[in-house]
C-alpha cells in the first residue's frame, strides 16, 4: 500500500483532465507538498514508483525546462484492482478507506459495490492449490457492539454470540421446548429453589481445553456485575460438585430458571478468561460454539468452523460479515449476480421485492417482538399526565402507520407478540374522548422531544405529523445507528424489542441494566414490576405465568407508558441447492445448519472435492 497510495495521491494532485499516459508538469516541491514530505524524500518515493512501473519521471534539464510525470495506469481501473484485491484478502477497512480518499471523479465506487454485491451470499469458493470452501458472506449496516455476554443487549450481537458460545441449555423454537446443550441433563427440587446441571464430557473450547464446572460457575458469577445481572436475580450461590456438575441455590422460587440459562447472556466462558485482561480477551474471545472468531474489525467479522464441536461440525467453512459504511450500502447500486443465499431483513436492510430469479425461493417470518414508543417517566414534561399519554395513544393508531411504511411492516402491534396483536382489532376513532383527554391534561403547548435512530425516520415523521394535527409540537432528533448516549435526554423514543425466548425476554426487557424500557420507568413502577415477576417465577403453571406477565404489559399499555407500533417482516432468499435455512426469532439464519447440495450449485467444484 506504500507505493499505491502515493501513486493515487500524485494522480489526485497532478493528473487533472490529462489523457492517460501523457506527461503532465510537476515540480519536485509540488510533489513533496502533495506527499507531505521533504524534497529529498520525494526523490526517493519517485524512484520507488518508477521501479514498480507506476510512473515515468522526466526531470527538467536547464533553465525553462520543467519536470514532468507520466502516470502509466489510468486511475479508475487501477483503483478497481486495488479495491478488489483488498476485499478478496478480507481487508475491507482498507478498501473502504481507498474509496473515501480516491474514488472521487470516477465510477470506481459504483463499480466496486456492484462487484462486491456479487460476492454476498452462499458461495462455493476455491483458491489455487486449496480445496473448495463453503463461505457465507453478507452485509451489515453496522457492526457488532460487543462480544461480551454480560453486556449483551442487541439481536445482532446475540446472533453472533450463538455462533461463538454455547449455553447450558437451549430453547428449541421449532419444538417449543428446552433441549440439552452443554448440559446433557438437569433437575430441580420441589419448590424451584435448587437447580442442578450435569455437563457433557468432551465439550471443547476453541483453544482445545475441556469445559468444566468451574468455567460454568465463573460465567454466572461474572454476570452479577454487568447489565445482565437480572439472570442472577435471587441466586444465592453457585456450587461446583466435581468437574461436571453445577448446582444453583436460589433465595426465591424460580420454576423457569432452566429458561434463564438458555439466554444469550448465559453464554459459557473459560474460567478467569484464560488469565488475560478483559480488554485483551475480548479482542479474540473463545467459547465452545460451532464457530470460532478469526478476525474482528470495525468493518466486520470472520468466523471459521469449530472442527471438534460436540454438536457436529458446521457444513460452512467460513462466515464473513461485512459492515458497509453508510455511503457504501449495496441498495444504492444495481445488484450483481448474487450468491446462493441472500440475507435480507426488515430491520437492517430495505427488503427486496422479489427473489433474484424464478428458481429461487423465499422465506418470510414475522418479527417475534415489536417496535414501540416509550415515554421517559423520569423526566418532567406534559407526558407526566396520564391523560396526555392516553390522548397520544389514541392519536397514534398503529393500523394507520401501515400505510406510511408500505412493505416494511405487515402487522400493526397491540402487544409485544404478533399473536397477541392478531387477536385485537383497531379501536374506532373517538375524537370527543381524545379532546376530553387533552383538556384534562391541560396541555400548554410545551414541545415533546423525540429522539430516534435514523432507521426509524419514517415512523418518527409520521408521529410528528399526526401529533401536530392535534396541536402537539414535536422536536424531532434523528441520531446514527445507536442513540444510547441520547435516549435518556428524550421525552419520547422509538425502539424495537425482540422476544427470542418468550417469558425470559420479557423479563429481560424490564430488568436489563441498559434496556430503554426499564430505564424509562419510575422506581415505583419498577418495584411493582419486580414483584409481579417474582410472582410469575414462583408459579409452576405456564398459563399462570403468562397471565401475570400479560397484566404488566397491559398496565403499561393502558396508562400510555408505552405505545406499540408494528411487527416487521423478516425475509431471506435462497437458491434451491441451499438446505437447512430457517429464520430464528432474532431475525437471522441459524448458520450451523446451513449446507449446500454441491452437485446442484457448482458441479465443477463438486468434482474438485473428489479429486485427491
CSV table of N, CA and C in Angstrom, one decimal, residues 449-461 474-484 486-487 493-494:
chain,number,residue,atom,x,y,z
A,449,UNK,N,-39.8,16.2,23.1
A,449,UNK,CA,-38.5,15.9,22.4
A,449,UNK,C,-38.5,14.4,22.1
A,450,UNK,N,-38.5,14.2,20.8
A,450,UNK,CA,-38.5,12.8,20.3
A,450,UNK,C,-37.1,12.5,19.7
A,451,UNK,N,-36.4,11.6,20.3
A,451,UNK,CA,-35.1,11.2,19.8
A,451,UNK,C,-35.2,9.8,19.3
A,452,UNK,N,-34.7,9.5,18.1
A,452,UNK,CA,-34.8,8.2,17.5
A,452,UNK,C,-33.7,7.9,16.6
A,453,UNK,N,-33.4,6.6,16.4
A,453,UNK,CA,-32.4,6.2,15.4
A,453,UNK,C,-32.9,6.6,14.0
A,454,UNK,N,-31.9,6.8,13.2
A,454,UNK,CA,-32.2,7.3,11.8
A,454,UNK,C,-33.0,6.2,11.0
A,455,UNK,N,-32.9,4.9,11.4
A,455,UNK,CA,-33.6,3.9,10.7
A,455,UNK,C,-35.1,4.0,11.0
A,456,UNK,N,-35.5,4.7,12.0
A,456,UNK,CA,-36.9,4.9,12.3
A,456,UNK,C,-37.4,6.3,11.8
A,457,UNK,N,-36.7,6.8,10.8
A,457,UNK,CA,-37.1,8.2,10.3
A,457,UNK,C,-38.5,8.2,9.8
A,458,UNK,N,-39.0,7.2,9.1
A,458,UNK,CA,-40.4,7.2,8.6
A,458,UNK,C,-41.4,7.1,9.7
A,459,UNK,N,-41.2,6.3,10.7
A,459,UNK,CA,-42.1,6.2,11.9
A,459,UNK,C,-42.1,7.6,12.6
A,460,UNK,N,-40.9,8.1,12.8
A,460,UNK,CA,-40.8,9.4,13.6
A,460,UNK,C,-41.5,10.5,12.8
A,461,UNK,N,-41.3,10.5,11.5
A,461,UNK,CA,-42.0,11.6,10.7
A,461,UNK,C,-43.5,11.5,10.8
A,474,UNK,N,-43.7,18.6,18.3
A,474,UNK,CA,-42.6,17.6,18.5
A,474,UNK,C,-41.3,18.1,18.0
A,475,UNK,N,-40.3,18.1,18.8
A,475,UNK,CA,-38.9,18.4,18.3
A,475,UNK,C,-38.2,17.1,18.1
A,476,UNK,N,-38.0,16.8,16.8
A,476,UNK,CA,-37.5,15.5,16.3
A,476,UNK,C,-36.0,15.6,16.2
A,477,UNK,N,-35.3,14.6,16.7
A,477,UNK,CA,-33.9,14.5,16.6
A,477,UNK,C,-33.5,13.1,16.1
A,478,UNK,N,-33.0,12.9,14.9
A,478,UNK,CA,-32.6,11.6,14.4
A,478,UNK,C,-31.1,11.5,14.6
A,479,UNK,N,-30.7,10.3,15.2
A,479,UNK,CA,-29.3,10.1,15.5
A,479,UNK,C,-28.9,8.9,14.6
A,480,UNK,N,-27.6,8.5,14.8
A,480,UNK,CA,-27.0,7.5,14.0
A,480,UNK,C,-27.5,6.1,14.3
A,481,UNK,N,-26.7,5.1,14.1
A,481,UNK,CA,-27.2,3.7,14.3
A,481,UNK,C,-27.6,3.5,15.7
A,482,UNK,N,-26.9,4.0,16.7
A,482,UNK,CA,-27.3,3.9,18.1
A,482,UNK,C,-27.5,5.2,18.7
A,483,UNK,N,-28.4,5.3,19.6
A,483,UNK,CA,-28.7,6.6,20.3
A,483,UNK,C,-28.6,6.3,21.8
A,484,UNK,N,-27.7,5.4,22.2
A,484,UNK,CA,-27.6,5.1,23.7
A,484,UNK,C,-27.2,6.3,24.5
A,486,UNK,N,-28.0,9.3,23.9
A,486,UNK,CA,-29.0,10.4,23.8
A,486,UNK,C,-30.4,10.0,24.3
A,487,UNK,N,-30.8,8.8,24.4
A,487,UNK,CA,-32.2,8.5,24.7
A,487,UNK,C,-32.6,8.9,26.1
A,493,UNK,N,-39.1,8.1,22.8
A,493,UNK,CA,-38.2,7.4,21.8
A,493,UNK,C,-38.8,6.2,21.2
A,494,UNK,N,-38.2,5.7,20.1
A,494,UNK,CA,-38.7,4.5,19.5
A,494,UNK,C,-37.6,3.4,19.6
